Tab-separated table of C-alpha atoms in Angstrom:
chain	number	residue	atom	x	y	z
F	1	MET	CA	8.020	12.208	-53.402
F	2	GLY	CA	11.421	11.920	-54.657
F	3	ALA	CA	11.593	14.611	-57.270
F	4	ILE	CA	10.756	16.781	-53.916
F	5	LEU	CA	12.897	16.204	-52.398
F	6	ASP	CA	16.023	16.093	-54.575
F	7	ALA	CA	15.039	20.253	-54.400
F	8	PHE	CA	16.142	20.138	-51.037
F	9	PRO	CA	19.984	20.036	-49.882
F	10	ALA	CA	20.964	16.601	-49.392
F	11	GLU	CA	21.249	16.767	-45.516
F	12	THR	CA	17.886	17.943	-45.113
F	13	SER	CA	16.271	15.301	-48.046
F	14	SER	CA	18.223	12.265	-46.153
F	15	ALA	CA	16.712	12.754	-42.652
F	16	CYS	CA	12.868	13.460	-44.165
F	17	LEU	CA	13.295	10.481	-46.142
F	18	LEU	CA	13.915	8.519	-43.176
F	19	LEU	CA	11.566	10.091	-41.223
F	20	PHE	CA	9.128	9.248	-44.053
F	21	SER	CA	9.925	5.862	-44.080
F	22	VAL	CA	9.413	5.513	-40.225
F	23	SER	CA	5.718	7.000	-40.386
F	24	LEU	CA	4.886	5.085	-43.253
F	25	SER	CA	6.061	1.543	-41.956
F	26	LEU	CA	4.224	2.393	-38.393
F	27	PHE	CA	1.158	3.538	-40.241
F	28	PHE	CA	0.828	0.347	-42.321
F	29	LEU	CA	2.105	-1.682	-39.283
F	30	ASN	CA	-0.861	0.282	-37.212
F	31	LEU	CA	-3.533	-0.727	-39.761
F	32	PHE	CA	-3.520	-4.783	-38.602
F	33	ARG	CA	-3.044	-3.643	-34.535
F	34	ARG	CA	-5.986	-3.807	-32.787
F	35	PRO	CA	-6.464	0.090	-31.149
F	36	TRP	CA	-5.310	-0.214	-27.215
F	37	SER	CA	-7.867	0.642	-25.033
F	38	SER	CA	-8.349	0.550	-21.320
F	39	SER	CA	-11.198	1.767	-18.186
F	40	VAL	CA	-8.354	1.772	-15.388
F	41	ARG	CA	-9.418	4.545	-12.940
F	42	LEU	CA	-7.353	6.872	-11.455
F	43	ASP	CA	-9.617	7.895	-8.747
F	44	GLY	CA	-7.959	9.763	-5.443
F	45	LYS	CA	-4.407	9.480	-7.830
F	46	THR	CA	-2.193	12.327	-8.390
F	47	VAL	CA	-0.216	12.596	-11.833
F	48	LEU	CA	2.330	15.177	-12.806
F	49	ILE	CA	2.691	15.774	-16.780
F	50	THR	CA	5.376	18.168	-18.055
F	51	GLY	CA	4.960	20.156	-21.095
F	52	ALA	CA	1.131	19.646	-20.590
F	53	ASN	CA	-0.520	23.231	-21.896
F	54	THR	CA	-0.135	21.561	-25.805
F	55	GLY	CA	0.187	18.384	-27.914
F	56	ILE	CA	-0.016	14.887	-26.352
F	57	GLY	CA	0.897	16.551	-23.229
F	58	LYS	CA	-2.189	18.184	-22.936
F	59	GLU	CA	-4.360	15.306	-24.766
F	60	THR	CA	-2.278	12.871	-21.445
F	61	ALA	CA	-3.943	15.217	-19.577
F	62	ILE	CA	-7.374	15.095	-20.937
F	63	ASP	CA	-7.533	11.331	-20.694
F	64	LEU	CA	-6.027	10.747	-17.428
F	65	ALA	CA	-8.234	13.445	-15.770
F	66	LYS	CA	-11.364	11.392	-17.388
F	67	ARG	CA	-10.012	8.396	-15.529
F	68	GLY	CA	-10.673	10.610	-11.916
F	69	ALA	CA	-6.821	11.598	-11.774
F	70	ARG	CA	-5.722	14.434	-9.745
F	71	ILE	CA	-4.174	16.466	-12.459
F	72	ILE	CA	-0.959	18.684	-12.212
F	73	MET	CA	0.224	20.418	-15.464
F	74	ALA	CA	3.592	21.268	-15.103
F	75	CYS	CA	4.484	24.692	-17.723
F	76	ARG	CA	6.659	27.343	-18.799
F	77	ASP	CA	4.225	29.651	-20.252
F	78	MET	CA	1.159	30.183	-17.707
F	79	GLU	CA	-0.647	32.451	-20.188
F	80	LYS	CA	-1.107	29.075	-22.457
F	81	ALA	CA	-1.531	27.126	-19.602
F	82	ASP	CA	-4.428	28.770	-18.526
F	83	THR	CA	-5.857	27.996	-21.764
F	84	ALA	CA	-5.227	24.421	-21.510
F	85	LEU	CA	-6.531	23.798	-17.960
F	86	ARG	CA	-10.030	25.202	-18.966
F	87	GLU	CA	-9.696	22.798	-22.242
F	88	VAL	CA	-8.947	19.665	-20.122
F	89	ILE	CA	-11.506	20.643	-17.524
F	90	ASP	CA	-14.238	21.423	-20.389
F	91	ALA	CA	-13.093	18.000	-21.843
F	92	SER	CA	-12.584	15.908	-18.939
F	93	GLY	CA	-15.180	17.432	-16.607
F	94	ASN	CA	-12.712	16.921	-13.920
F	95	GLN	CA	-12.284	20.200	-11.876
F	96	ASP	CA	-9.423	18.451	-10.056
F	97	VAL	CA	-6.897	20.053	-12.152
F	98	VAL	CA	-4.436	22.946	-11.365
F	99	THR	CA	-1.210	24.236	-13.253
F	100	ARG	CA	2.148	25.086	-12.325
F	101	LYS	CA	4.949	26.769	-13.403
F	102	LEU	CA	8.258	24.996	-14.112
F	103	ASP	CA	10.589	26.048	-16.958
F	104	LEU	CA	12.880	22.795	-17.276
F	105	SER	CA	15.790	25.164	-18.968
F	106	ASP	CA	16.147	26.360	-15.518
F	107	THR	CA	17.420	24.745	-12.649
F	108	LYS	CA	15.994	27.235	-10.138
F	109	SER	CA	12.833	27.083	-11.294
F	110	ILE	CA	12.805	23.412	-11.068
F	111	ARG	CA	13.801	23.705	-7.332
F	112	GLN	CA	10.987	26.010	-6.614
F	113	PHE	CA	8.318	24.012	-8.271
F	114	ALA	CA	10.113	20.708	-6.823
F	115	GLU	CA	9.414	22.573	-2.883
F	116	ASP	CA	6.079	23.497	-4.186
F	117	ILE	CA	4.826	19.908	-5.094
F	118	ASN	CA	6.708	18.160	-2.510
F	119	LYS	CA	3.714	19.141	-0.036
F	120	GLU	CA	1.305	17.572	-2.360
F	121	LYS	CA	-0.015	14.621	-0.427
F	122	GLN	CA	0.983	12.101	-3.324
F	123	VAL	CA	2.251	11.989	-6.853
F	124	ASN	CA	1.648	8.725	-7.854
F	125	ILE	CA	2.466	9.210	-11.617
F	126	LEU	CA	5.188	11.287	-13.236
F	127	ILE	CA	5.170	11.933	-17.099
F	128	ASN	CA	8.326	13.723	-18.004
F	129	ASN	CA	6.959	14.455	-21.502
F	130	ALA	CA	8.204	18.143	-22.198
F	131	GLY	CA	10.845	18.669	-24.599
F	132	VAL	CA	12.490	20.747	-27.192
F	133	MET	CA	13.189	19.452	-30.926
F	134	VAL	CA	16.127	20.393	-33.340
F	135	CYS	CA	16.188	24.044	-32.265
F	136	PRO	CA	18.957	26.422	-32.931
F	137	TYR	CA	21.871	26.459	-30.620
F	138	GLY	CA	21.355	27.802	-26.978
F	139	LYS	CA	21.868	27.370	-23.912
F	140	THR	CA	19.787	26.619	-20.854
F	141	ALA	CA	19.931	29.467	-17.549
F	142	ASP	CA	23.018	27.024	-16.403
F	143	GLY	CA	24.517	26.370	-19.432
F	144	PHE	CA	23.708	23.491	-21.023
F	145	GLU	CA	22.920	23.156	-24.424
F	146	MET	CA	18.827	23.499	-24.515
F	147	GLN	CA	18.234	19.847	-25.876
F	148	ILE	CA	20.203	18.071	-23.252
F	149	GLY	CA	19.408	20.317	-20.743
F	150	VAL	CA	15.593	20.737	-20.767
F	151	ASN	CA	15.188	17.233	-22.466
F	152	HIS	CA	17.703	15.049	-19.960
F	153	MET	CA	19.231	17.345	-17.205
F	154	GLY	CA	15.851	19.216	-16.322
F	155	HIS	CA	14.237	16.179	-16.033
F	156	PHE	CA	16.494	14.153	-14.342
F	157	LEU	CA	16.943	16.859	-11.720
F	158	LEU	CA	12.683	16.616	-11.451
F	159	THR	CA	12.654	13.009	-10.741
F	160	TYR	CA	15.541	13.450	-8.235
F	161	LEU	CA	13.438	16.104	-6.257
F	162	LEU	CA	10.380	14.536	-6.232
F	163	LEU	CA	11.726	10.679	-5.536
F	164	ASP	CA	10.839	10.741	-1.929
F	165	LEU	CA	7.355	11.886	-2.354
F	166	ILE	CA	6.797	9.506	-5.323
F	167	LYS	CA	8.096	6.716	-3.151
F	168	ARG	CA	6.113	7.315	-0.281
F	169	SER	CA	3.188	7.155	-3.365
F	170	ALA	CA	4.146	3.649	-4.156
F	171	PRO	CA	2.743	1.974	-6.230
F	172	ALA	CA	3.966	4.458	-8.306
F	173	ARG	CA	5.071	4.924	-12.081
F	174	ILE	CA	7.523	7.643	-13.700
F	175	VAL	CA	7.472	7.430	-17.597
F	176	ASN	CA	9.684	9.190	-20.251
F	177	VAL	CA	9.058	10.140	-23.656
F	178	SER	CA	11.483	9.591	-26.079
F	179	SER	CA	11.489	9.356	-29.253
F	180	VAL	CA	12.786	6.862	-32.288
F	181	ALA	CA	15.201	9.301	-33.059
F	182	HIS	CA	17.447	7.814	-30.018
F	183	GLN	CA	18.471	5.058	-32.316
F	184	TRP	CA	20.394	7.818	-34.273
F	185	GLY	CA	22.211	9.171	-31.416
F	186	SER	CA	25.365	8.869	-29.277
F	187	ILE	CA	26.138	10.170	-26.426
F	188	ASN	CA	28.989	12.407	-25.962
F	189	LEU	CA	30.274	12.867	-22.571
F	190	GLU	CA	33.454	14.881	-23.552
F	191	ASP	CA	31.231	17.354	-25.247
F	192	ILE	CA	27.665	16.810	-23.715
F	193	ASN	CA	26.851	20.376	-24.592
F	194	SER	CA	27.991	19.882	-28.061
F	195	GLU	CA	30.010	23.335	-27.656
F	196	LYS	CA	32.845	21.913	-30.160
F	197	ASP	CA	30.517	21.357	-32.377
F	198	TYR	CA	26.649	21.296	-33.074
F	199	GLU	CA	24.590	19.394	-34.926
F	200	LYS	CA	20.917	19.961	-34.245
F	201	LYS	CA	19.446	16.567	-35.016
F	202	ARG	CA	22.272	14.964	-33.478
F	203	ALA	CA	22.074	17.037	-30.460
F	204	TYR	CA	18.499	16.094	-30.370
F	205	SER	CA	19.171	12.250	-30.507
F	206	GLN	CA	21.536	12.403	-28.359
F	207	SER	CA	18.831	13.848	-25.709
F	208	LYS	CA	16.198	11.091	-26.482
F	209	LEU	CA	19.314	8.719	-25.951
F	210	ALA	CA	19.969	10.122	-22.777
F	211	ASN	CA	16.041	9.774	-22.032
F	212	VAL	CA	16.531	5.457	-22.575
F	213	LEU	CA	19.572	5.604	-20.723
F	214	PHE	CA	18.075	7.117	-18.007
F	215	THR	CA	14.973	4.924	-17.665
F	216	ARG	CA	17.045	1.755	-17.835
F	217	SER	CA	19.375	3.026	-14.605
F	218	LEU	CA	16.444	4.650	-13.030
F	219	ALA	CA	14.615	1.408	-13.073
F	220	LYS	CA	17.765	-0.576	-11.490
F	221	LYS	CA	18.146	1.800	-8.782
F	222	LEU	CA	14.294	1.323	-7.609
F	223	GLN	CA	14.236	-2.214	-7.282
F	224	GLY	CA	12.017	-3.208	-4.882
F	225	SER	CA	10.601	0.482	-4.232
F	226	ARG	CA	7.401	-0.473	-6.332
F	227	VAL	CA	8.063	2.003	-8.009
F	228	ASN	CA	8.734	1.239	-11.822
F	229	THR	CA	9.615	3.379	-14.754
F	230	TYR	CA	9.231	3.023	-18.497
F	231	VAL	CA	10.472	4.799	-21.418
F	232	LEU	CA	8.295	5.201	-24.945
F	233	HIS	CA	8.466	6.665	-28.776
F	234	PRO	CA	5.066	8.502	-28.868
F	235	GLY	CA	5.514	8.169	-33.154
F	236	VAL	CA	5.631	10.805	-35.212
F	237	VAL	CA	3.113	13.063	-34.203
F	238	GLN	CA	2.040	16.738	-35.367
F	239	THR	CA	2.818	18.894	-32.611
F	240	ASP	CA	4.710	22.076	-31.845
F	241	LEU	CA	7.450	20.535	-31.929
F	242	TRP	CA	8.121	20.819	-35.597
F	243	ARG	CA	8.156	24.595	-35.386
F	244	HIS	CA	12.309	24.281	-35.476
F	245	LEU	CA	12.583	22.290	-38.506
F	246	SER	CA	13.577	24.336	-41.605
F	247	LYS	CA	10.843	25.424	-43.991
F	248	PRO	CA	12.048	22.515	-46.559
F	249	GLN	CA	11.920	20.180	-43.496
F	250	GLN	CA	8.446	21.444	-42.548
F	251	ALA	CA	7.200	21.195	-46.369
F	252	VAL	CA	8.467	17.414	-45.864
F	253	MET	CA	6.103	17.066	-43.095
F	254	TRP	CA	3.128	18.157	-44.557
F	255	LEU	CA	3.376	15.837	-47.499
F	256	VAL	CA	3.703	12.965	-45.115
F	257	SER	CA	1.104	14.210	-42.346
F	258	PRO	CA	-1.192	11.891	-43.495
F	259	PHE	CA	0.758	8.905	-42.179
F	260	THR	CA	1.873	10.624	-38.932
F	261	LYS	CA	-0.366	10.756	-35.652
F	262	THR	CA	-2.470	13.404	-34.265
F	263	SER	CA	-1.984	14.165	-30.667
F	264	VAL	CA	-4.486	12.026	-29.172
F	265	GLN	CA	-2.912	8.905	-31.257
F	266	GLY	CA	0.301	10.058	-30.266
F	267	ALA	CA	-0.432	10.370	-26.167
F	268	GLN	CA	-1.840	6.517	-26.504
F	269	THR	CA	1.367	5.425	-25.311
F	270	THR	CA	1.806	7.553	-22.631
F	271	ILE	CA	-1.318	6.655	-21.496
F	272	PHE	CA	-0.657	2.982	-21.536
F	273	CYS	CA	2.549	3.396	-19.747
F	274	ALA	CA	0.929	5.382	-17.277
F	275	VAL	CA	-1.852	2.403	-16.374
F	276	ALA	CA	-1.782	-0.420	-17.945
F	277	PRO	CA	-1.929	-3.255	-15.424
F	278	GLU	CA	-0.266	-5.590	-17.392
F	279	LEU	CA	2.757	-3.198	-16.662
F	280	GLU	CA	2.663	-3.522	-13.230
F	281	SER	CA	5.776	-6.422	-13.038
F	282	GLU	CA	7.528	-4.437	-15.487
F	283	SER	CA	10.457	-1.799	-15.203
F	284	GLY	CA	13.139	0.055	-17.518
F	285	ALA	CA	11.551	-0.991	-20.520
F	286	TYR	CA	10.897	0.689	-23.741
F	287	TYR	CA	7.737	1.221	-25.854
F	288	SER	CA	5.966	2.464	-28.970
F	289	ASP	CA	2.354	1.791	-29.949
F	290	CYS	CA	1.562	0.606	-26.855
F	291	ALA	CA	3.414	-2.327	-26.837
F	292	PRO	CA	7.424	-2.958	-26.052
F	293	ALA	CA	9.593	-2.186	-28.946
F	294	SER	CA	13.219	-2.635	-29.627
F	295	CYS	CA	15.511	0.065	-28.650
F	296	SER	CA	19.207	0.444	-30.180
F	297	SER	CA	21.791	-1.311	-28.858
F	298	THR	CA	23.539	1.576	-27.081
F	299	ALA	CA	20.445	2.155	-25.532
F	300	MET	CA	21.045	-1.042	-23.586
F	301	ASP	CA	24.467	-0.476	-22.723
F	302	ASP	CA	24.416	-0.216	-18.606
F	303	ASP	CA	27.982	0.942	-18.638
F	304	LEU	CA	27.443	3.925	-20.756
F	305	ALA	CA	24.233	4.647	-18.653
F	306	GLN	CA	26.147	5.083	-15.580
F	307	ARG	CA	28.814	7.024	-16.699
F	308	LEU	CA	26.134	9.864	-18.069
F	309	TRP	CA	24.273	9.382	-14.957
F	310	GLU	CA	27.352	10.400	-12.736
F	311	LEU	CA	27.932	13.144	-15.331
F	312	SER	CA	24.518	14.290	-15.073
F	313	CYS	CA	24.823	14.123	-10.797
F	314	GLN	CA	28.164	16.108	-11.703
F	315	MET	CA	26.650	18.656	-13.973
F	316	LEU	CA	23.925	19.463	-11.687
F	317	HIS	CA	25.402	19.495	-8.076
F	318	ILE	CA	23.729	16.875	-6.620
F	319	THR	CA	24.723	13.324	-4.839
F	320	TRP	CA	22.085	10.433	-6.255
F	321	ASN	CA	23.453	6.701	-5.364
């Protein structure tokens, strides 16, 4: 492994070696951990999942559809969504599954989507799963750096727009998919869009840290509402998110793939946070491998979380007290 990494640029080698170490340690840890499972049913409940046409989003949709829920698959690419819709229905035997167009890189699309969803009778579980990872520098339709824009701002606005419906559907849950990468991140409130200095892994880690901080703040603001929030690391998963990695990085990921998770395995912690009865009295915490986990000290900084909240509201032109 070391000889192979030596052939790559130092930055690529160190990042991939760190990822390999995390993957390997989690792999051996899970050898001795009993797999989580639950027979909880969701009949009569509605679940909304962003990025549900592929990867862990689609596997989450299949699992929760098997539990009897009405599933709303929010997807950007409707051609892929239609294919995924058939797969979810065929795999679950549940016909109450629908797709809706949502582009989290465009606040106009988010508002149109939310207007449609607010006509639903209820949304009992919102799973903010969609995301982009280590992509080349780009901006959303509203001028946000793509990773902070999609991974944080898009889901922040979506949650805000659906919150009244979610509250009326209580008891309800909001599940945010983050990453262990949040531990290597920091929030640059003065340059949140990385316009002065862009490094794609740093920008990704910032967006995943924002997910954790958002969840903590939201939990505090929802106290007494019977709406609980959860944030999680799904594991190092073999998904389409790898597509923006460089060729050397993809080669290393191929080498470590025996120690990574499939999409089915990667979906388990999301499902755990969505349905586990033992989490009914918990809110705002971070999970990994279907269990509580430690997040970074920065992710527990409530002052930083509040400042990020205020900046997000300002940039999205919303008032959310």
